[in-house]
Amino acid sequence: MKRKQLEIPPAAARQVMECLRAYQADRSELKRDAIAAAARHILLEHMPKGTKLRLSEVRELFERMRKPADRA
């Protein structure tokens, strides 16, 4: 089953990227959770109604989006 591509307005995408940078810069798990929750809220505003997005999924997304230099 093919999913419809999610279209996020540029302003919201920039906010999510700011959250990503803040998430990766911080080492406190509590602060990282708060940052991921903020990003989750932004993403859910632009997803189809009834869509579920878990905090753990946002954290996984942020981990996968690390810069390649960080993976070494």
Coordinates of N, CA and C in Angstrom, one line a residue:
M1 N 0.8 -1.2 0.0 CA 0.0 0.0 0.0 C 0.9 1.2 0.0
K2 N 0.7 2.1 -1.0 CA 1.5 3.3 -1.1 C 0.9 4.4 -0.3
R3 N 1.8 5.1 0.5 CA 1.3 6.2 1.3 C 1.4 7.5 0.5
K4 N 0.5 8.4 0.9 CA 0.5 9.7 0.3 C 1.6 10.5 0.9
Q5 N 2.4 11.2 0.1 CA 3.5 11.9 0.6 C 3.0 13.1 1.5
L6 N 3.6 13.3 2.6 CA 3.3 14.4 3.5 C 3.8 15.7 3.0
E7 N 3.0 16.7 2.9 CA 3.4 18.0 2.5 C 3.3 18.9 3.7
I8 N 4.5 19.4 4.1 CA 4.5 20.3 5.3 C 4.9 21.7 4.7
P9 N 4.2 22.7 5.2 CA 4.6 24.1 4.8 C 6.1 24.4 5.1
P10 N 6.7 25.2 4.3 CA 8.1 25.5 4.6 C 8.4 26.0 6.0
A11 N 7.5 26.9 6.5 CA 7.7 27.4 7.9 C 7.7 26.3 8.9
A12 N 6.8 25.4 8.8 CA 6.7 24.3 9.7 C 7.9 23.4 9.6
A13 N 8.4 23.1 8.4 CA 9.6 22.3 8.1 C 10.8 22.9 8.8
R14 N 10.9 24.3 8.7 CA 12.0 25.0 9.4 C 12.0 24.8 10.9
Q15 N 10.7 24.8 11.4 CA 10.6 24.6 12.9 C 11.0 23.2 13.3
V16 N 10.6 22.3 12.5 CA 11.0 20.9 12.8 C 12.6 20.7 12.7
M17 N 13.2 21.4 11.7 CA 14.6 21.3 11.6 C 15.3 22.0 12.8
E18 N 14.7 23.1 13.3 CA 15.3 23.7 14.5 C 15.2 22.8 15.6
C19 N 14.1 22.1 15.7 CA 14.0 21.1 16.8 C 15.0 20.0 16.7
L20 N 15.2 19.6 15.4 CA 16.2 18.5 15.2 C 17.6 19.0 15.7
R21 N 18.0 20.2 15.3 CA 19.3 20.7 15.7 C 19.4 20.8 17.2
A22 N 18.3 21.3 17.9 CA 18.3 21.4 19.3 C 18.4 20.0 20.0
Y23 N 17.7 19.1 19.4 CA 17.7 17.7 19.9 C 19.1 17.1 19.9
Q24 N 19.7 17.3 18.7 CA 21.1 16.7 18.6 C 22.1 17.4 19.4
A25 N 21.9 18.7 19.7 CA 22.9 19.5 20.5 C 22.8 19.2 22.0
D26 N 21.6 18.8 22.4 CA 21.4 18.6 23.9 C 21.6 17.1 24.3
R27 N 22.2 16.9 25.4 CA 22.4 15.6 25.9 C 21.5 15.1 27.0
S28 N 20.7 16.1 27.5 CA 19.8 15.7 28.6 C 18.5 15.0 28.0
E29 N 18.3 13.8 28.5 CA 17.1 13.0 28.0 C 15.8 13.7 28.2
L30 N 15.7 14.4 29.3 CA 14.4 15.1 29.6 C 14.2 16.3 28.6
K31 N 15.3 17.0 28.3 CA 15.2 18.1 27.4 C 14.9 17.6 25.9
R32 N 15.6 16.5 25.6 CA 15.4 15.9 24.3 C 14.0 15.4 24.1
D33 N 13.4 14.9 25.2 CA 12.0 14.5 25.1 C 11.1 15.7 24.9
A34 N 11.3 16.8 25.5 CA 10.5 18.0 25.4 C 10.7 18.5 23.9
I35 N 11.9 18.5 23.4 CA 12.1 19.0 22.0 C 11.4 18.1 21.0
A36 N 11.5 16.7 21.2 CA 10.8 15.8 20.3 C 9.3 16.0 20.4
A37 N 8.8 16.3 21.6 CA 7.3 16.5 21.8 C 6.9 17.7 21.0
A38 N 7.7 18.8 21.0 CA 7.4 20.0 20.3 C 7.4 19.7 18.8
A39 N 8.3 18.9 18.3 CA 8.4 18.6 16.9 C 7.2 17.7 16.5
R40 N 6.8 16.8 17.4 CA 5.7 15.9 17.2 C 4.4 16.8 17.0
H41 N 4.3 17.8 17.9 CA 3.1 18.6 17.8 C 3.0 19.4 16.5
I42 N 4.2 19.9 16.0 CA 4.2 20.6 14.7 C 3.9 19.7 13.6
L43 N 4.4 18.5 13.6 CA 4.2 17.5 12.5 C 2.7 17.1 12.5
L44 N 2.1 16.9 13.7 CA 0.7 16.4 13.7 C -0.3 17.4 13.2
E45 N 0.1 18.7 13.3 CA -0.8 19.8 12.8 C -0.9 19.7 11.3
H46 N 0.0 19.0 10.6 CA 0.0 19.0 9.1 C -0.2 17.6 8.6
M47 N -0.5 16.7 9.5 CA -0.8 15.3 9.1 C -2.3 15.1 9.0
P48 N -2.8 14.1 8.2 CA -4.2 13.8 8.1 C -4.8 13.6 9.5
K49 N -6.0 14.0 9.7 CA -6.7 13.8 11.0 C -6.8 12.3 11.3
G50 N -6.5 12.1 12.6 CA -6.6 10.7 13.1 C -5.2 10.0 13.0
T51 N -4.2 10.6 12.4 CA -2.9 10.0 12.3 C -2.2 9.9 13.6
K52 N -1.6 8.8 13.9 CA -0.9 8.6 15.2 C 0.6 8.8 14.9
L53 N 1.2 9.5 15.8 CA 2.7 9.7 15.7 C 3.2 9.7 17.1
R54 N 3.9 8.6 17.4 CA 4.5 8.4 18.8 C 5.7 9.2 19.0
L55 N 6.0 9.6 20.2 CA 7.2 10.3 20.6 C 8.4 9.5 20.2
S56 N 8.3 8.2 20.4 CA 9.4 7.3 20.0 C 9.7 7.3 18.5
E57 N 8.7 7.5 17.7 CA 8.9 7.6 16.3 C 9.6 8.9 15.9
V58 N 9.3 10.0 16.6 CA 10.0 11.3 16.3 C 11.4 11.1 16.7
R59 N 11.7 10.5 17.9 CA 13.0 10.3 18.4 C 13.8 9.5 17.4
E60 N 13.2 8.4 16.9 CA 13.9 7.6 15.9 C 14.2 8.4 14.6
L61 N 13.2 9.2 14.2 CA 13.4 10.0 13.0 C 14.6 11.0 13.2
F62 N 14.7 11.6 14.4 CA 15.8 12.5 14.7 C 17.1 11.7 14.7
E63 N 17.1 10.5 15.2 CA 18.4 9.8 15.3 C 18.8 9.4 13.8
R64 N 17.9 9.1 13.0 CA 18.2 8.7 11.6 C 18.7 9.9 10.8
M65 N 18.3 11.1 11.2 CA 18.6 12.3 10.5 C 19.9 12.9 10.9
R66 N 20.7 12.2 11.8 CA 22.0 12.8 12.2 C 22.9 13.0 11.0
K67 N 23.8 13.9 11.1 CA 24.7 14.2 10.0 C 25.6 12.9 9.8
P68 N 26.0 12.6 8.6 CA 26.9 11.4 8.4 C 28.1 11.5 9.2
A69 N 28.7 12.6 9.5 CA 29.9 12.7 10.3 C 29.7 12.3 11.7
D70 N 28.5 12.4 12.2 CA 28.1 12.0 13.5 C 28.0 10.5 13.7
R71 N 27.9 9.8 12.6 CA 27.7 8.3 12.6 C 29.0 7.6 12.8
A72 N 30.1 8.2 12.6 CA 31.4 7.5 12.7 C 31.8 7.3 14.1

